[in-house]
Amino acid sequence: MQANLCQRIILKANNIDKQALPSHIAIIMDGNGRWANQKGFQRVFGHKNAIKAVRDSTEACAELGVAHLTLYTFSTENWNRPTVEVKALMQLLMQTIKSETKTLLDNNIKFNTIGEIEKLPTDCLHLIEKTKKLTENNSRMTLTLALSYSGKQEILTATKQIAKDVLNNKITLNELNEETYVKYLDTCGTPNPELMIRTGGEHRISNFLLWQLAYTELYFTDVLWPDFRRTHLYTAIENFQQRERRFGKTSEQVSA
């Protein structure tokens, strides 16, 4: 049975055109709490079982040749959840980073974060910076965790910094364009996602990468995040590869 499963996974992966991979995939990992509730457990149980999905998706992306994977791990709105759940999530985050650092190093994966990480607990912040340092020279893929992240706040922070730089004569209003603006975003230096996947059946982007998702292909699945595996990822990529990306042009222009 296990052999048949492995064979199906390999066949599924072979259906993907490696020359037309999205260079950057972003994922909203939704459904942990509902998954746990369905099984009669507290929400934290769902978060703990979600680690398998993170590991499988990360390994699958690296093996395929995806250059960037960004996971919406903890939003600024998540701070409003019950204190017990937030504390458990922070502990789980630290445990996961510690346990997966060797995997990142063995697979040549660079670890990165976006968001207001200064709001995280001090010990968590120190661990994140340590892991970034350990993996900074890895080049196979970059794994980015969006932590204490808000798309609106990212844009607001960038706008404030631009205003300061204009006042201090570091840039002029005439120099301000899209190319300049992106240099002030958390994702500076990273290409915009070409594919965004959201699990859990909800059809919204929930304040995630609002600037960067302007022309991203969106894929929604009812699969709850703890059940998400590489076969689901492959299906999303296959769907992406069947779409025509026009960026405002006509089909005829794209074909030409």
Coordinates of C-alpha atoms in Angstrom, one line a residue:
M1 CA 0.0 0.0 0.0
Q2 CA 2.8 2.4 0.9
A3 CA 4.6 1.5 -2.4
N4 CA 1.4 2.3 -4.3
L5 CA 1.1 5.7 -2.5
C6 CA 4.7 6.5 -3.4
Q7 CA 4.2 5.6 -7.0
R8 CA 1.1 7.8 -7.2
I9 CA 3.0 10.7 -5.7
I10 CA 5.8 10.3 -8.2
L11 CA 3.4 10.1 -11.1
K12 CA 1.7 13.2 -9.8
A13 CA 5.0 15.1 -9.6
N14 CA 5.9 14.0 -13.2
N15 CA 2.8 15.7 -14.5
I16 CA 4.3 19.1 -13.5
D17 CA 6.1 21.0 -16.1
K18 CA 9.4 21.8 -14.4
Q19 CA 10.1 24.6 -16.9
A20 CA 6.9 26.4 -15.9
L21 CA 7.1 26.3 -12.2
P22 CA 6.0 29.3 -10.1
S23 CA 9.2 30.8 -8.8
H24 CA 7.4 31.9 -5.6
I25 CA 4.5 30.1 -3.9
A26 CA 2.7 31.7 -0.9
I27 CA 0.4 29.7 1.4
I28 CA -2.3 30.7 3.8
M29 CA -2.3 27.7 6.2
D30 CA -5.9 27.6 7.3
G31 CA -8.0 25.1 9.1
N32 CA -6.0 23.9 12.1
G33 CA -8.6 24.7 14.7
R34 CA -11.5 23.2 12.7
W35 CA -9.4 20.1 12.1
A36 CA -8.8 19.7 15.8
N37 CA -12.5 20.4 16.7
Q38 CA -13.7 17.8 14.3
K39 CA -11.6 15.2 16.1
G40 CA -12.7 16.4 19.6
F41 CA -9.5 18.1 20.6
Q42 CA -8.5 21.7 21.5
R43 CA -7.3 24.0 18.7
V44 CA -3.7 23.7 19.8
F45 CA -3.8 20.0 18.8
G46 CA -4.5 21.1 15.2
H47 CA -1.5 23.5 15.2
K48 CA 0.8 20.7 16.4
N49 CA -0.4 18.3 13.7
A50 CA 0.1 21.1 11.1
I51 CA 3.9 20.7 11.3
K52 CA 3.7 17.6 9.0
A53 CA 2.1 19.8 6.3
V54 CA 4.7 22.4 6.6
R55 CA 7.5 19.9 6.3
D56 CA 6.0 18.0 3.4
S57 CA 5.2 21.2 1.5
T58 CA 8.6 22.7 2.1
E59 CA 10.4 19.6 1.0
A60 CA 8.2 19.2 -2.1
C61 CA 8.8 22.8 -3.2
A62 CA 12.6 22.4 -2.8
E63 CA 12.6 19.1 -4.7
L64 CA 10.6 20.6 -7.6
G65 CA 12.9 23.6 -7.8
V66 CA 10.6 26.4 -6.5
A67 CA 12.9 29.3 -5.4
H68 CA 10.7 30.9 -2.7
L69 CA 8.0 29.6 -0.4
T70 CA 6.2 32.0 2.0
L71 CA 3.9 30.7 4.8
Y72 CA 1.4 32.9 6.6
T73 CA 2.3 31.6 10.0
F74 CA 0.9 34.3 12.4
S75 CA -0.9 37.5 11.6
T76 CA -1.1 40.6 13.7
E77 CA -4.8 39.8 14.2
N78 CA -3.8 36.5 15.7
W79 CA -2.5 38.3 18.8
N80 CA -6.2 38.8 19.6
R81 CA -6.7 35.1 20.1
P82 CA -7.0 33.6 23.7
T83 CA -3.8 34.1 25.6
V84 CA -3.4 30.4 26.2
E85 CA -3.5 29.7 22.5
V86 CA -1.1 32.5 21.6
K87 CA 1.4 31.2 24.2
A88 CA 1.1 27.7 22.9
L89 CA 1.7 28.9 19.3
M90 CA 4.8 30.7 20.3
Q91 CA 6.2 27.7 22.1
L92 CA 5.3 25.5 19.1
L93 CA 7.0 27.9 16.8
M94 CA 10.2 27.7 18.8
Q95 CA 10.1 23.9 19.0
T96 CA 9.5 23.7 15.3
I97 CA 12.4 26.0 14.3
K98 CA 14.7 24.1 16.7
S99 CA 13.7 20.7 15.3
E100 CA 13.7 21.7 11.7
T101 CA 17.0 23.7 11.5
K102 CA 19.0 20.6 10.7
T103 CA 16.6 19.8 7.8
L104 CA 17.0 23.4 6.5
L105 CA 20.8 23.0 6.6
D106 CA 20.8 19.5 5.1
N107 CA 18.6 20.7 2.2
N108 CA 20.3 24.0 1.6
I109 CA 17.2 26.0 2.5
K110 CA 17.5 29.6 3.7
F111 CA 15.3 30.7 6.5
N112 CA 13.7 34.1 6.4
T113 CA 10.8 36.1 8.1
I114 CA 8.6 39.1 7.3
G115 CA 6.4 41.0 9.7
E116 CA 6.8 42.8 13.0
I117 CA 8.9 40.1 14.6
E118 CA 10.1 42.5 17.3
K119 CA 6.7 41.9 18.9
L120 CA 7.5 38.2 19.4
P121 CA 8.8 37.0 22.8
T122 CA 12.5 37.7 23.3
D123 CA 13.6 34.1 23.3
C124 CA 11.7 33.4 20.2
L125 CA 13.2 36.5 18.5
H126 CA 16.7 35.4 19.4
L127 CA 16.1 31.9 18.0
I128 CA 14.8 33.3 14.7
E129 CA 17.9 35.5 14.3
K130 CA 20.2 32.6 15.1
T131 CA 18.5 30.4 12.5
K132 CA 18.7 33.1 9.9
K133 CA 22.4 33.5 10.6
L134 CA 23.0 29.7 10.4
T135 CA 21.2 29.4 7.0
E136 CA 22.0 32.7 5.4
N137 CA 24.4 31.2 2.8
N138 CA 21.9 28.4 1.7
S139 CA 20.8 28.9 -1.9
R140 CA 18.5 26.0 -3.0
M141 CA 15.3 27.7 -1.7
T142 CA 14.2 30.5 0.6
L143 CA 11.5 29.6 3.2
T144 CA 9.9 32.7 4.6
L145 CA 7.6 32.7 7.6
A146 CA 5.2 35.7 7.9
L147 CA 5.1 36.3 11.6
S148 CA 3.1 39.1 13.4
Y149 CA 2.4 40.1 9.8
S150 CA -0.2 42.4 8.3
G151 CA -0.3 43.5 4.7
K152 CA -1.9 46.8 5.6
Q153 CA 0.7 47.5 8.2
E154 CA 3.5 46.6 5.8
I155 CA 2.2 49.2 3.3
L156 CA 1.6 51.8 6.0
T157 CA 5.1 51.3 7.4
A158 CA 6.6 51.6 4.0
T159 CA 4.6 54.8 3.3
K160 CA 5.7 56.4 6.6
Q161 CA 9.4 55.6 5.8
I162 CA 9.1 57.0 2.3
A163 CA 7.6 60.2 3.8
K164 CA 10.5 60.5 6.2
D165 CA 13.0 60.0 3.4
V166 CA 11.3 62.6 1.2
L167 CA 11.4 65.1 4.2
N168 CA 15.1 64.3 4.7
N169 CA 15.8 64.8 1.0
K170 CA 16.9 61.1 0.6
I171 CA 14.5 60.7 -2.3
T172 CA 12.2 63.1 -4.2
L173 CA 8.6 62.7 -5.1
N174 CA 9.6 62.4 -8.8
E175 CA 11.7 59.4 -7.9
L176 CA 8.7 57.7 -6.2
N177 CA 7.3 54.9 -8.4
E178 CA 6.4 51.2 -8.1
E179 CA 10.0 50.2 -8.4
T180 CA 11.1 52.5 -5.6
Y181 CA 8.1 51.6 -3.4
V182 CA 8.8 47.9 -3.3
K183 CA 12.3 48.6 -1.9
Y184 CA 10.5 49.7 1.3
L185 CA 8.4 46.6 1.7
D186 CA 9.3 43.6 3.9
T187 CA 9.7 41.5 0.7
C188 CA 12.3 43.7 -0.9
G189 CA 14.5 41.5 -3.0
T190 CA 12.0 38.7 -3.3
P191 CA 9.8 38.2 -6.5
N192 CA 6.1 38.6 -6.0
P193 CA 4.3 35.2 -5.5
E194 CA 3.0 33.7 -8.8
L195 CA 0.8 31.3 -6.9
M196 CA -1.1 31.7 -3.7
I197 CA -2.7 28.7 -2.1
R198 CA -5.3 28.9 0.7
T199 CA -6.4 25.8 2.5
G200 CA -9.5 25.3 4.7
G201 CA -12.2 26.3 2.3
E202 CA -12.2 30.1 2.9
H203 CA -12.0 32.3 -0.2
R204 CA -10.2 35.5 0.9
I205 CA -6.6 36.6 1.3
S206 CA -7.0 37.9 4.9
N207 CA -4.5 40.8 4.9
F208 CA -1.7 38.7 3.4
L209 CA 0.8 40.3 1.0
L210 CA -1.7 42.8 -0.3
W211 CA 0.7 44.7 -2.5
Q212 CA 2.5 41.5 -3.7
L213 CA -0.6 39.5 -4.7
A214 CA -1.8 42.1 -7.3
Y215 CA -1.3 39.6 -10.2
T216 CA -0.9 36.4 -8.3
E217 CA -2.9 33.3 -9.3
L218 CA -5.2 32.3 -6.4
Y219 CA -6.0 28.7 -5.6
F220 CA -8.4 27.7 -2.9
T221 CA -8.9 24.2 -1.5
D222 CA -11.3 22.7 1.1
V223 CA -8.5 20.6 2.5
L224 CA -7.7 21.6 6.1
W225 CA -4.1 22.5 6.6
P226 CA -3.1 19.5 8.8
D227 CA -4.3 17.2 6.0
F228 CA -2.4 19.1 3.3
R229 CA 0.3 17.1 1.6
R230 CA 2.6 17.3 -1.4
T231 CA -0.1 15.7 -3.7
H232 CA -2.4 18.7 -2.9
L233 CA 0.5 21.0 -3.7
Y234 CA 1.1 19.3 -7.0
T235 CA -2.6 19.7 -7.9
A236 CA -2.4 23.4 -7.2
I237 CA 0.7 23.8 -9.3
E238 CA -0.9 21.8 -12.2
N239 CA -3.9 24.1 -11.9
F240 CA -1.6 27.1 -12.1
Q241 CA 0.1 25.8 -15.2
Q242 CA -3.2 25.5 -17.0
R243 CA -4.0 29.2 -16.5
E244 CA -3.2 32.0 -19.0
R245 CA -1.5 34.8 -17.3
R246 CA -2.3 38.0 -19.2
F247 CA -1.3 40.9 -16.9
G248 CA -3.9 43.1 -18.5
K249 CA -3.1 42.1 -22.1
T250 CA -5.3 40.2 -24.4
S251 CA -5.0 36.4 -25.1
E252 CA -3.8 37.3 -28.6
Q253 CA -1.0 39.5 -27.3
V254 CA 0.1 36.8 -24.9
S255 CA 0.2 34.2 -27.6
A256 CA 2.2 36.5 -29.9

